[in-house]
Each structure stands twice: as C-alpha cells, then as structure tokens.
Coordinates of C-alpha atoms and ligand atoms in Angstrom, one line a residue:
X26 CA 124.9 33.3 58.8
X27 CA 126.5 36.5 58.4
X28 CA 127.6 36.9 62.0
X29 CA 129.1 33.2 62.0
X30 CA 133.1 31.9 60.6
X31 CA 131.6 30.6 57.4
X32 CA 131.6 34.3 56.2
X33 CA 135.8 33.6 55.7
X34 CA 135.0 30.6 54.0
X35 CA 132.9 32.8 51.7
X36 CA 135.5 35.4 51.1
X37 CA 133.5 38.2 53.6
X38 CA 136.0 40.0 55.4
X39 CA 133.9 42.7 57.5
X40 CA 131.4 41.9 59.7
X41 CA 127.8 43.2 58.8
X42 CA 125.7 45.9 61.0
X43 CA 121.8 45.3 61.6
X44 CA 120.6 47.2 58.8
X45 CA 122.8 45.7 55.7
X46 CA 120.0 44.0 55.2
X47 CA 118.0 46.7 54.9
X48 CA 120.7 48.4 52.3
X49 CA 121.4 46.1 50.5
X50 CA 117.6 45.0 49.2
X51 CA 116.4 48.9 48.9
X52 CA 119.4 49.5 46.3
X53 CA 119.8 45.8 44.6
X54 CA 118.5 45.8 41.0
X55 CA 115.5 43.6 40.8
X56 CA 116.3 43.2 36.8
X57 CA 119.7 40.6 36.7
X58 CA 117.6 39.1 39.6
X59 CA 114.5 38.6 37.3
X60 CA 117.3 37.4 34.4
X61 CA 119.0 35.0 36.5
X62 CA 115.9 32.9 37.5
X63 CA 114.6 33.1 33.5
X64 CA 118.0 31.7 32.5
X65 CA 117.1 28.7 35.2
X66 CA 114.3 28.3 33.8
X67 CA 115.6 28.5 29.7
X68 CA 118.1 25.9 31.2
X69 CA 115.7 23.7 32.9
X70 CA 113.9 23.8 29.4
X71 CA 116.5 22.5 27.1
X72 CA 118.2 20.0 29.9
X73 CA 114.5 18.4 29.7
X74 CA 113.3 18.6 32.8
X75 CA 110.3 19.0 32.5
X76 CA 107.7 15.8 32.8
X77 CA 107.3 14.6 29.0
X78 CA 104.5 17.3 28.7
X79 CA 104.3 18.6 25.0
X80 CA 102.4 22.0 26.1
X81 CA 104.1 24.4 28.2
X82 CA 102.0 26.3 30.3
X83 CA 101.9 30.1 32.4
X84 CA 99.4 30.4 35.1
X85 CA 99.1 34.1 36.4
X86 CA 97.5 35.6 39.5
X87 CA 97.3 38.0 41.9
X88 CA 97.6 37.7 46.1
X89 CA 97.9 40.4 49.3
X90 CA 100.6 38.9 51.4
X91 CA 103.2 41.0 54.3
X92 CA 100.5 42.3 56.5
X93 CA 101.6 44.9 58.9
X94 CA 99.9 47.6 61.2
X95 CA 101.6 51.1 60.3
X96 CA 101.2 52.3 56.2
X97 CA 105.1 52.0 55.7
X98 CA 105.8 52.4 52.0
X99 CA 103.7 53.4 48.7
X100 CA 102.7 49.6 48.1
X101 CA 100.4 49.5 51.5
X102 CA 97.2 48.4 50.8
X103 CA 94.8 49.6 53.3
X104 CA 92.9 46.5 54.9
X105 CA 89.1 47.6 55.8
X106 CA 86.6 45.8 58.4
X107 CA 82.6 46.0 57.8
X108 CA 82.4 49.5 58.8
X109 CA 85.2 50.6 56.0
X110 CA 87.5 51.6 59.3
X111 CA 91.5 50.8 58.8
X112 CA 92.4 47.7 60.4
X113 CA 95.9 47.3 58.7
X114 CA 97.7 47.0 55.8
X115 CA 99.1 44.3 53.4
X116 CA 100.8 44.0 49.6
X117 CA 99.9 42.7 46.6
X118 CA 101.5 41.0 43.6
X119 CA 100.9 39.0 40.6
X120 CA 102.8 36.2 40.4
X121 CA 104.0 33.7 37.5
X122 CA 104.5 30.3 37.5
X123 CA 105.5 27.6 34.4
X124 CA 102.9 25.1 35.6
X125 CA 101.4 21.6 33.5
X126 CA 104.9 20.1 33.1
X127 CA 104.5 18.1 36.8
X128 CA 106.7 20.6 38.4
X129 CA 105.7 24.0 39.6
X130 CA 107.8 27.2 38.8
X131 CA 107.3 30.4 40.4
X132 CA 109.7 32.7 38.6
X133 CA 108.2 36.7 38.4
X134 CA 106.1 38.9 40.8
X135 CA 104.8 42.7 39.4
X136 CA 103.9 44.4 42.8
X137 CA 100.8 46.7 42.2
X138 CA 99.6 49.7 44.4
X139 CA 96.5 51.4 45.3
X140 CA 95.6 52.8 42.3
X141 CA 97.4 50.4 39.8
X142 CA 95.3 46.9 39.4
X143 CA 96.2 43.8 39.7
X144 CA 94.5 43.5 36.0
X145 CA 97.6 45.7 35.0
X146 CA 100.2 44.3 36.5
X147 CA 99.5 40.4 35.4
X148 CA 99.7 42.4 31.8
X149 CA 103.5 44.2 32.9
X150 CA 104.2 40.1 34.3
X151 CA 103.4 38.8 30.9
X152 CA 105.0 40.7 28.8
X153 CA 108.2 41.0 30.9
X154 CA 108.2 37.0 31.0
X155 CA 108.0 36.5 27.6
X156 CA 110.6 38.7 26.6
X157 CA 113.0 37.6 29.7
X158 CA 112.2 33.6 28.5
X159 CA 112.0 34.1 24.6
X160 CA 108.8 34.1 22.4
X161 CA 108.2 30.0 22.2
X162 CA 108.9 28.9 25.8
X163 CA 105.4 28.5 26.5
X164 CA 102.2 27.7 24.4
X165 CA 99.2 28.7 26.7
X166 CA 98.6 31.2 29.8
X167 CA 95.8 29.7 32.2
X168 CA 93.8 32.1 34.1
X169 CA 90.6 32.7 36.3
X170 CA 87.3 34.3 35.1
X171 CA 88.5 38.1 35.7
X172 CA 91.1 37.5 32.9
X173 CA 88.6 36.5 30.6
X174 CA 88.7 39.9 29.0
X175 CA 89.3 41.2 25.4
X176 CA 92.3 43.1 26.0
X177 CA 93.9 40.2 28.5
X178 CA 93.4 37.9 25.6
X179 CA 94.7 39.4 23.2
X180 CA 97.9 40.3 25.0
X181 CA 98.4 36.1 25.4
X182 CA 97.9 36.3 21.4
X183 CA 100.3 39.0 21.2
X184 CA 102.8 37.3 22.6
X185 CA 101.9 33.9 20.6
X186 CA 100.2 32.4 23.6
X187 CA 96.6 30.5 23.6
X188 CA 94.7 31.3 26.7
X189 CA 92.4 29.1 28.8
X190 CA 90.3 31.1 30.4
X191 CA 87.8 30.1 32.9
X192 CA 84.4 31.2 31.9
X193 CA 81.8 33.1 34.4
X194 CA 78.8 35.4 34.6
X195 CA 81.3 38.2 33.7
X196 CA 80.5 37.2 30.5
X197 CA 76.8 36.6 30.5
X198 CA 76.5 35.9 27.4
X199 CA 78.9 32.9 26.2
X200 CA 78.0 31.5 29.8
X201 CA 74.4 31.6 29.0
X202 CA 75.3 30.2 25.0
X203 CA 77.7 27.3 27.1
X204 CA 74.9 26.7 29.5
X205 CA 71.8 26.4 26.4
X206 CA 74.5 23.8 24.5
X207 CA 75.6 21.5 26.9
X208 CA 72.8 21.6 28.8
X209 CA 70.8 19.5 26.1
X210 CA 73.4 17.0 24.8
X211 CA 75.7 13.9 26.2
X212 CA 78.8 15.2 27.0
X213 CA 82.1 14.4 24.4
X214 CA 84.0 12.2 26.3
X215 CA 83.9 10.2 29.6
X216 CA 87.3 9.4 31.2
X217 CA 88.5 8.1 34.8
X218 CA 90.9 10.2 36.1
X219 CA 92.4 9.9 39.5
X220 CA 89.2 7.6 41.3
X221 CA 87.2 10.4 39.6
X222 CA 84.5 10.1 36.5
X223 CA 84.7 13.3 34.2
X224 CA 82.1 14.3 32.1
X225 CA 83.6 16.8 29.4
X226 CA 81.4 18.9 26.9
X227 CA 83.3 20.3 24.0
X228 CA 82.2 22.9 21.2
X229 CA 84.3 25.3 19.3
X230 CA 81.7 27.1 17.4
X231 CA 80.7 30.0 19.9
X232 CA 80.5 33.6 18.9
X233 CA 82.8 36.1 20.4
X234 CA 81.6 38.5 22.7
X235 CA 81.9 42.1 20.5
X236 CA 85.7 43.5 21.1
X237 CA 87.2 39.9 21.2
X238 CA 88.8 39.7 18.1
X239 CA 89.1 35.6 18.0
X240 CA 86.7 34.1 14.9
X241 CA 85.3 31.7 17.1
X242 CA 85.3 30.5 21.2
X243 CA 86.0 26.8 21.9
X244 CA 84.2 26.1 25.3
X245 CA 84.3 23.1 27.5
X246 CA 82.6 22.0 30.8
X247 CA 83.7 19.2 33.0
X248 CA 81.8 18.3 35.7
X249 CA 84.0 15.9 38.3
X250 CA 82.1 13.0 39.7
X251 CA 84.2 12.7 43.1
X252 CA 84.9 9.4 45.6
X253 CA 82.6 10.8 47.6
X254 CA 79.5 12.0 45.3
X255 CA 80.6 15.5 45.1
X256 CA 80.2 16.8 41.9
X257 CA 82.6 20.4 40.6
X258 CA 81.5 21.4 37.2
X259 CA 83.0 24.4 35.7
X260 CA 83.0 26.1 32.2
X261 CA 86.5 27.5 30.5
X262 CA 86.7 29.1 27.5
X263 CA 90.3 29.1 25.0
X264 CA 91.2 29.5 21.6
X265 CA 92.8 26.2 21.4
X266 CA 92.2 23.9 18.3
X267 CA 90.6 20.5 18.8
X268 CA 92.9 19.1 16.5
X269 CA 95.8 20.6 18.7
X270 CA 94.4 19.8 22.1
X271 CA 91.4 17.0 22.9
X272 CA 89.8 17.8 25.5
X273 CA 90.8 15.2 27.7
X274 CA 94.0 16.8 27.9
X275 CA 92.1 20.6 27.6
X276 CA 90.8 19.5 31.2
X277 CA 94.1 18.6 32.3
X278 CA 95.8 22.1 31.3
X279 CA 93.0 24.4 32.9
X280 CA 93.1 22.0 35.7
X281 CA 96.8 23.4 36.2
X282 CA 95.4 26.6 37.2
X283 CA 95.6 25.1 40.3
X284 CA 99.6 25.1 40.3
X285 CA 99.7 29.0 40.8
X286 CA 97.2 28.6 44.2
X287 CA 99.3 25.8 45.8
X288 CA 102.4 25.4 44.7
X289 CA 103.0 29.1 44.2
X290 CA 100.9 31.3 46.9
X291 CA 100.2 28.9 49.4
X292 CA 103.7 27.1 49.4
X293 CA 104.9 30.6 49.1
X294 CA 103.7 31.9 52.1
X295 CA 103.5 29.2 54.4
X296 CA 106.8 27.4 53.6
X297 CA 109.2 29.9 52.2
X298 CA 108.3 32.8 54.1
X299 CA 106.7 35.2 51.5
X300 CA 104.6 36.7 54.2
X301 CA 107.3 38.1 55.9
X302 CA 108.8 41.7 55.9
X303 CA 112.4 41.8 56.4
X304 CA 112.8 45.5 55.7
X305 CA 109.4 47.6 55.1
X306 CA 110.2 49.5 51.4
X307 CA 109.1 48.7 48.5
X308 CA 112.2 47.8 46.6
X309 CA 113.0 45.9 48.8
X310 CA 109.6 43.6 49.5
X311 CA 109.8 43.1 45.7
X312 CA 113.5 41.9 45.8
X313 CA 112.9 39.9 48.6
X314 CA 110.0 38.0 46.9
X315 CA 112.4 37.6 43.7
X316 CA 114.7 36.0 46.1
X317 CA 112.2 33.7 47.4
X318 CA 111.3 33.0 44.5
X319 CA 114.5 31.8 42.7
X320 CA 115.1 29.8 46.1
X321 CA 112.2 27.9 45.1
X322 CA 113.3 27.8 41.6
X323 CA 116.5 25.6 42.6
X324 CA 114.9 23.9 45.7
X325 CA 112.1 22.6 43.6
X326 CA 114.6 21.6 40.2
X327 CA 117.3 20.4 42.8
X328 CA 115.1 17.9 45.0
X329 CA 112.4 17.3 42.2
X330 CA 114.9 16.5 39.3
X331 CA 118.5 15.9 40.9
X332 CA 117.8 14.5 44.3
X333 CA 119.0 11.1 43.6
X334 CA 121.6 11.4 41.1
X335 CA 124.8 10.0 42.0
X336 CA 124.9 7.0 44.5
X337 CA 124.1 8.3 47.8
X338 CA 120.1 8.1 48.5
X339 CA 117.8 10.6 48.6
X340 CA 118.7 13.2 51.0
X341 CA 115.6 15.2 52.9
X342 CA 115.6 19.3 52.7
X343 CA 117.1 19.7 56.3
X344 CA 119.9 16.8 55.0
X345 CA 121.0 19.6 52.6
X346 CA 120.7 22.5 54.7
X347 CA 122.5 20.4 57.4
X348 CA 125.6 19.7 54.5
X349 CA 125.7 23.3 53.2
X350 CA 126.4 24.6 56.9
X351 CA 128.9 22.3 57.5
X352 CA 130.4 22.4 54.2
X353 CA 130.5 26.3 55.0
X354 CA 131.7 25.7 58.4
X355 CA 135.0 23.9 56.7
X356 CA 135.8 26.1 54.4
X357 CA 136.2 28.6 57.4
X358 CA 138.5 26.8 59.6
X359 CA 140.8 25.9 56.7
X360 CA 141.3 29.2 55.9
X361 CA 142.2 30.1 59.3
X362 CA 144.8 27.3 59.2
Ligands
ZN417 ZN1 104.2 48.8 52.8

C-alpha cells in the first residue's frame, strides 16, 4: 500500500525505499505500542464487551515462531536434530491473552533469548500487564504445569491475581495426595457440558508443598466423558475459594487455558502471519508481533462485537478489507482533483 495513490489520501507525500520498513520497526518504541492495545483493552472492559462472564481471566505461555536458516540477531534460538547438530534457528516469546470472557485477546509478547527463560519472561509479561491494564482488570492467571511453581504463584498473588494452575508430576507430592483423595470417593458434581459428561472432584484442604506460602491448595480433577468414549482427565491446582468459584464453573476457567493455544498461537501464526520475518532484528520481530497483535485486538472486537451494528448485514473480513481499499483509493483521487 505504500507504493499505491492512497498514500495522498493518507497525507504521505514521499514515496518509501525497500528498507523503511526495516527503519522504521528497528527504531519504533515498543512501549506506546504496548499502551495503545491496553487502552483497547481498558475500553473494551468498561464498554462491556465482554460475554456476561463475572471472572476475568490471563492465560500465559510461551512459543518458538520465525524460523530461519542463518543466526541473524541476539534472539536466535539455535534449533538441534538428534545428533545436537544446528539445523536452524527460531524465536521465542510469551504471550498474553484476556481469555474466559468468550472472546480471545492477545495483547503482550516478552521475547526471551538463549540464556533468559521463558519462566522469566511470562514473569516480566505479568507484571508489565498488570501495571499497563490497572491492578483489578483481571481476577485469575491460568497456566500449564511448569507454572505451578512457588515463586510464579506468588507473583499472580502479588499482583492480586488467583492462579489455576494445572497440576503434574512436577509436584509429586500434591499429585500423589490428589491422586490418594479422589481416587477413593464419588466425584462432587456431574454436569453435561457440550454432548460431554464431566465428572469433577473437589477438595480445598491440601497442604502446600514447602516454599508455597498459600494456607491451603484447592485441587480439582475432571475427567471428560466424550461423544465418542474418550475419556481426558486432568488435575489443576488454585487458590480459589469454593464459595467464590464452584467447580462447575472452576472447570470452565482452567478449561480456558485453551484460548492462549488456539486463539492466540495457532491463529497467530497461521492466520495473521506471526511466523513471518519482515526485517531480521530483534526490535523489530518484537514490534512486529505487537502490531500483529493489536491487529487482532480490533479485528477480533470489530467483527466479534460490532459487525452488525448499524443496518447493513454482516459484512465478511475480505468485505472490510475490500471497503478500506477503496475507501483509501477515494480519498486519493479527490485530492488530486
Ligand atoms: Zn534472530
């Protein structure tokens, strides 16, 4: 679009060379960037967008993404084959995404290096969220078993967030003090859910593990009786209360866990290009993510939440895209008239 006559309609007098690209994402700021999309968010918030959910939730994780053959800039990760021989590179984030309000939003990455962990950087990613979206904009962080440490957890209660946590053999002990519990009685609750039966165990009486300083562990299993006699069962540890969260609707939020896998890294990459390089530094990947992400930001509020307001009907993604260029296209040739 820079090369075509909309760039008069958008007030662009000189023409770009190849590489403004290139200069413009290895100096841009990623800070006003990271602002911008919390202030979409804070406004999404208020406005009420999101589905009558009364719990906000964060889901964080990491992902390698951009592979490329030559070790280009200090975020290369070197890719190994069985024999440990270089076979490539790629680069990895954490990303953060509001999720369990019935619309996904991806709004933060922390890139991380060889040598820095993605461990860290989900810790940078949650801090910086909660001070870019305010103390009480969500009420839980939802995470996968390698979170499910002391210092991760206490960083959610730090900044006055309950985790959910699912709960593996990392911690060998609560697993094995889950597994003696429910093991021997009926589960809690039954409920249908989606053509599925859900068994769901709930206790909130578990000791914590020494350096978690939490006065007591509420664990719950579900195991998922599926359509076709598949059965998932899993274990997820939070600090919760009961009479805060049933656990009907405990199943629901570590169920949106899921959120940060598809509608965030999987959507990411294969439909909004994540995976891409379009200039190989390292400001620059980061700010190009950023962008990626606040395109998803508006995409997702404007077709999810706005799509049919007004009295035309619902217009399709390429509809849009099809209106914008022509829209741009118009505003050129009247200025040259
Ligand atoms: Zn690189």
């Amino acid at each position: 679009m820079v090369r075509s006559r909309a760039r008069r309609g958008m007030g662009v007098g000189s023409s770009f060379g190849d590489d403004a690209l290139a200069y413009f994402t290895e100096r841009l700021d990623p800070a006003p960037l990271r602002r911008a999309i919390a202030k979409a968010l804070r406004r999404t918030k208020r406005n009420k967008a999101f589905d009558g959910s009364h719990l906000i939730g964060f889901a964080i994780d990491g992902t390698g993404t951009a592979r490329c053959s030559k070790e280009k800039c200090p975020l290369c990760h070197p890719i190994l084959d069985k024999e440990h021989k270089v076979i490539g590179y790629n680069h990895h984030f954490s990303l953060i995404s509001v999720v369990g309000v019935g619309l996904s939003l991806p709004f933060d990455v922390e890139p991380y290096g060889p040598g820095d962990s993605e461990y860290a950087a989900s810790q940078r990613l949650l801090r910086r969220a909660v001070e870019n979206l305010g103390p009480r904009f969500a009420d839980y962080v939802v995470v996968d078993g390698e979170y499910a440490t002391a210092p991760f957890l206490h960083t959610a209660g730090e900044m006055g967030l309950f985790s959910i946590a699912r709960l593996k053999g990392n911690l060998p002990e609560l697993s094995a003090a889950a597994e003696r519990r429910f093991r021997r009685i009926p589960p809690s609750r039954t409920l249908r859910w989606e053509k599925e039966r859900v068994e769901i165990w709930d206790a909130d009486d578990f000791d914590p593990w020494d350096a978690l300083q939490w006065e007591s562990v509420r664990a719950i299993r579900y195991r998922q009786h599926k359509p076709d006699d598949t059965v998932v069962e899993a274990d997820w540890l939070t600090d919760i209360p009961k009479g805060k969260v049933g656990c009907p609707s405990l199943y629901r939020l570590a169920k949106s866990r899921w959120e940060i896998e598809n509608q965030g890294f999987n959507d990411g990459k294969n439909r909004y290009g994540m995976e891409h390089i379009a200039h190989h530094e390292q400001n620059s990947l980061q700010v190009q993510w950023l962008l990626t992400l606040l395109a998803i930001v508006i995409e997702r509020l404007y077709r999810e939440r706005y799509l049919k307001r007004g009295t035309h009907s619902a217009l399709t993604p390429i509809q849009f895209l099809r209106l914008l260029r022509l829209s741009l296209g118009l505003a050129a040739t009247n200025n040259t008239s």
